[in-house]
Structure formats: C-alpha cells, structure tokens
Amino acid sequence: MNIPTPDHAMAADLAVQEPTAADLAAIDAEMPVIVAEVELLDAQITVLDAPVSEVAARRVRRARRKLLAARLALANRLSEPLPEVV
C-alpha cells in the first residue's frame, strides 16, 4: 500500500508556521468554553459508568449551566464592537 507523503517544500512551510497573536488571542478567548465542555463531558461520562444518583445528576446540570454561561459570555464578547486601530 502506498501512502502519499506531502511535498518536502510544503512540509517545510508547515513546520515553520506558528500561530499568530490573533490565533492565540482567539484560543484564549474560547478557553472558558473549552474548559466547560470538558467538565460537561467528564460529568456525562461519570453518569454513564455508574448508576445515576442525585449528586451525579446535579453535577451534569451544573456543568451544562456553566457551559451555557461560558458560551453566552463568549458571544457577548464577540458581539462588542472592536476598538478602532489608530
């Protein structure tokens, strides 16, 4: 079986590319949403592995609320007008 490999020039270009400051800022802005999604997933996995208890159900509800709040905060930040560049 032949596995195609990228052109060496293209691979070299990809190796030197690093995230820009704007890319890092976007990741940083989305980090609360990412963390909340991981916490919700962790709570849901816990419920799958064991019988559902009131504590586990409460943990899932709390994680869902935290994720919704993080998404709302991100949407509000993204809807604000950008400062003028002088």
PDB file of C-alpha atoms in Angstrom:
ATOM      1  CA  MET A   1       0.000   0.000   0.000  1.00  0.00           C
ATOM      2  CA  ASN A   2       1.365   3.390  -0.998  1.00  0.00           C
ATOM      3  CA  ILE A   3       0.812   6.185   1.491  1.00  0.00           C
ATOM      4  CA  PRO A   4       1.097   9.605  -0.118  1.00  0.00           C
ATOM      5  CA  THR A   5       3.551  11.945   1.570  1.00  0.00           C
ATOM      6  CA  PRO A   6       3.462  15.732   1.371  1.00  0.00           C
ATOM      7  CA  ASP A   7       5.881  17.579  -0.833  1.00  0.00           C
ATOM      8  CA  HIS A   8       9.049  18.446   1.076  1.00  0.00           C
ATOM      9  CA  ALA A   9       8.679  22.174   0.370  1.00  0.00           C
ATOM     10  CA  MET A  10       5.106  22.150   1.637  1.00  0.00           C
ATOM     11  CA  ALA A  11       6.118  20.200   4.738  1.00  0.00           C
ATOM     12  CA  ALA A  12       8.897  22.691   5.424  1.00  0.00           C
ATOM     13  CA  ASP A  13       6.452  25.595   5.142  1.00  0.00           C
ATOM     14  CA  LEU A  14       4.073  23.943   7.590  1.00  0.00           C
ATOM     15  CA  ALA A  15       6.890  23.271  10.044  1.00  0.00           C
ATOM     16  CA  VAL A  16       7.846  26.940  10.332  1.00  0.00           C
ATOM     17  CA  GLN A  17       4.300  28.268  10.616  1.00  0.00           C
ATOM     18  CA  GLU A  18       3.318  29.161  14.118  1.00  0.00           C
ATOM     19  CA  PRO A  19       0.055  30.583  15.423  1.00  0.00           C
ATOM     20  CA  THR A  20      -0.193  34.333  15.117  1.00  0.00           C
ATOM     21  CA  ALA A  21      -1.015  36.597  18.014  1.00  0.00           C
ATOM     22  CA  ALA A  22      -4.582  36.783  16.711  1.00  0.00           C
ATOM     23  CA  ASP A  23      -4.825  32.970  16.655  1.00  0.00           C
ATOM     24  CA  LEU A  24      -3.576  32.760  20.234  1.00  0.00           C
ATOM     25  CA  ALA A  25      -5.975  35.501  21.327  1.00  0.00           C
ATOM     26  CA  ALA A  26      -8.893  33.637  19.744  1.00  0.00           C
ATOM     27  CA  ILE A  27      -7.912  30.424  21.526  1.00  0.00           C
ATOM     28  CA  ASP A  28      -7.533  32.318  24.788  1.00  0.00           C
ATOM     29  CA  ALA A  29     -10.978  33.886  24.345  1.00  0.00           C
ATOM     30  CA  GLU A  30     -12.553  30.463  23.749  1.00  0.00           C
ATOM     31  CA  MET A  31     -10.745  28.730  26.615  1.00  0.00           C
ATOM     32  CA  PRO A  32     -13.593  29.107  29.170  1.00  0.00           C
ATOM     33  CA  VAL A  33     -15.957  27.391  26.699  1.00  0.00           C
ATOM     34  CA  ILE A  34     -13.442  24.610  26.072  1.00  0.00           C
ATOM     35  CA  VAL A  35     -12.955  24.020  29.803  1.00  0.00           C
ATOM     36  CA  ALA A  36     -16.724  23.998  30.390  1.00  0.00           C
ATOM     37  CA  GLU A  37     -17.213  21.487  27.552  1.00  0.00           C
ATOM     38  CA  VAL A  38     -14.588  19.189  29.070  1.00  0.00           C
ATOM     39  CA  GLU A  39     -16.243  19.431  32.506  1.00  0.00           C
ATOM     40  CA  LEU A  40     -19.640  18.565  30.999  1.00  0.00           C
ATOM     41  CA  LEU A  41     -18.164  15.613  29.122  1.00  0.00           C
ATOM     42  CA  ASP A  42     -16.490  14.398  32.312  1.00  0.00           C
ATOM     43  CA  ALA A  43     -19.786  14.643  34.226  1.00  0.00           C
ATOM     44  CA  GLN A  44     -21.631  12.770  31.465  1.00  0.00           C
ATOM     45  CA  ILE A  45     -19.013  10.004  31.409  1.00  0.00           C
ATOM     46  CA  THR A  46     -19.325   9.653  35.182  1.00  0.00           C
ATOM     47  CA  VAL A  47     -23.075   9.165  34.823  1.00  0.00           C
ATOM     48  CA  LEU A  48     -22.525   6.512  32.140  1.00  0.00           C
ATOM     49  CA  ASP A  49     -20.151   4.493  34.312  1.00  0.00           C
ATOM     50  CA  ALA A  50     -22.298   4.322  37.439  1.00  0.00           C
ATOM     51  CA  PRO A  51     -25.923   4.313  38.467  1.00  0.00           C
ATOM     52  CA  VAL A  52     -27.402   7.794  38.276  1.00  0.00           C
ATOM     53  CA  SER A  53     -27.502   9.437  41.666  1.00  0.00           C
ATOM     54  CA  GLU A  54     -28.872  12.825  42.610  1.00  0.00           C
ATOM     55  CA  VAL A  55     -25.324  14.093  43.095  1.00  0.00           C
ATOM     56  CA  ALA A  56     -24.268  12.951  39.609  1.00  0.00           C
ATOM     57  CA  ALA A  57     -27.382  14.432  38.004  1.00  0.00           C
ATOM     58  CA  ARG A  58     -26.733  17.707  39.825  1.00  0.00           C
ATOM     59  CA  ARG A  59     -23.145  17.697  38.581  1.00  0.00           C
ATOM     60  CA  VAL A  60     -24.327  17.305  34.972  1.00  0.00           C
ATOM     61  CA  ARG A  61     -26.875  20.121  35.368  1.00  0.00           C
ATOM     62  CA  ARG A  62     -24.253  22.386  36.931  1.00  0.00           C
ATOM     63  CA  ALA A  63     -21.812  21.609  34.092  1.00  0.00           C
ATOM     64  CA  ARG A  64     -24.497  22.372  31.479  1.00  0.00           C
ATOM     65  CA  ARG A  65     -25.269  25.710  33.132  1.00  0.00           C
ATOM     66  CA  LYS A  66     -21.562  26.562  33.279  1.00  0.00           C
ATOM     67  CA  LEU A  67     -21.171  25.735  29.575  1.00  0.00           C
ATOM     68  CA  LEU A  68     -24.175  27.858  28.620  1.00  0.00           C
ATOM     69  CA  ALA A  69     -22.836  30.752  30.682  1.00  0.00           C
ATOM     70  CA  ALA A  70     -19.407  30.454  29.043  1.00  0.00           C
ATOM     71  CA  ARG A  71     -20.950  30.369  25.561  1.00  0.00           C
ATOM     72  CA  LEU A  72     -23.098  33.397  26.376  1.00  0.00           C
ATOM     73  CA  ALA A  73     -20.101  35.326  27.701  1.00  0.00           C
ATOM     74  CA  LEU A  74     -18.109  34.486  24.566  1.00  0.00           C
ATOM     75  CA  ALA A  75     -20.990  35.508  22.285  1.00  0.00           C
ATOM     76  CA  ASN A  76     -21.346  38.787  24.157  1.00  0.00           C
ATOM     77  CA  ARG A  77     -17.621  39.495  23.847  1.00  0.00           C
ATOM     78  CA  LEU A  78     -17.677  38.708  20.125  1.00  0.00           C
ATOM     79  CA  SER A  79     -20.676  40.957  19.525  1.00  0.00           C
ATOM     80  CA  GLU A  80     -18.971  44.001  21.066  1.00  0.00           C
ATOM     81  CA  PRO A  81     -17.562  46.446  18.531  1.00  0.00           C
ATOM     82  CA  LEU A  82     -13.827  46.203  18.002  1.00  0.00           C
ATOM     83  CA  PRO A  83     -11.706  49.143  19.152  1.00  0.00           C
ATOM     84  CA  GLU A  84     -10.524  51.452  16.414  1.00  0.00           C
ATOM     85  CA  VAL A  85      -6.965  50.965  15.247  1.00  0.00           C
ATOM     86  CA  VAL A  86      -5.099  54.247  15.039  1.00  0.00           C
TER      87      VAL A  86
END
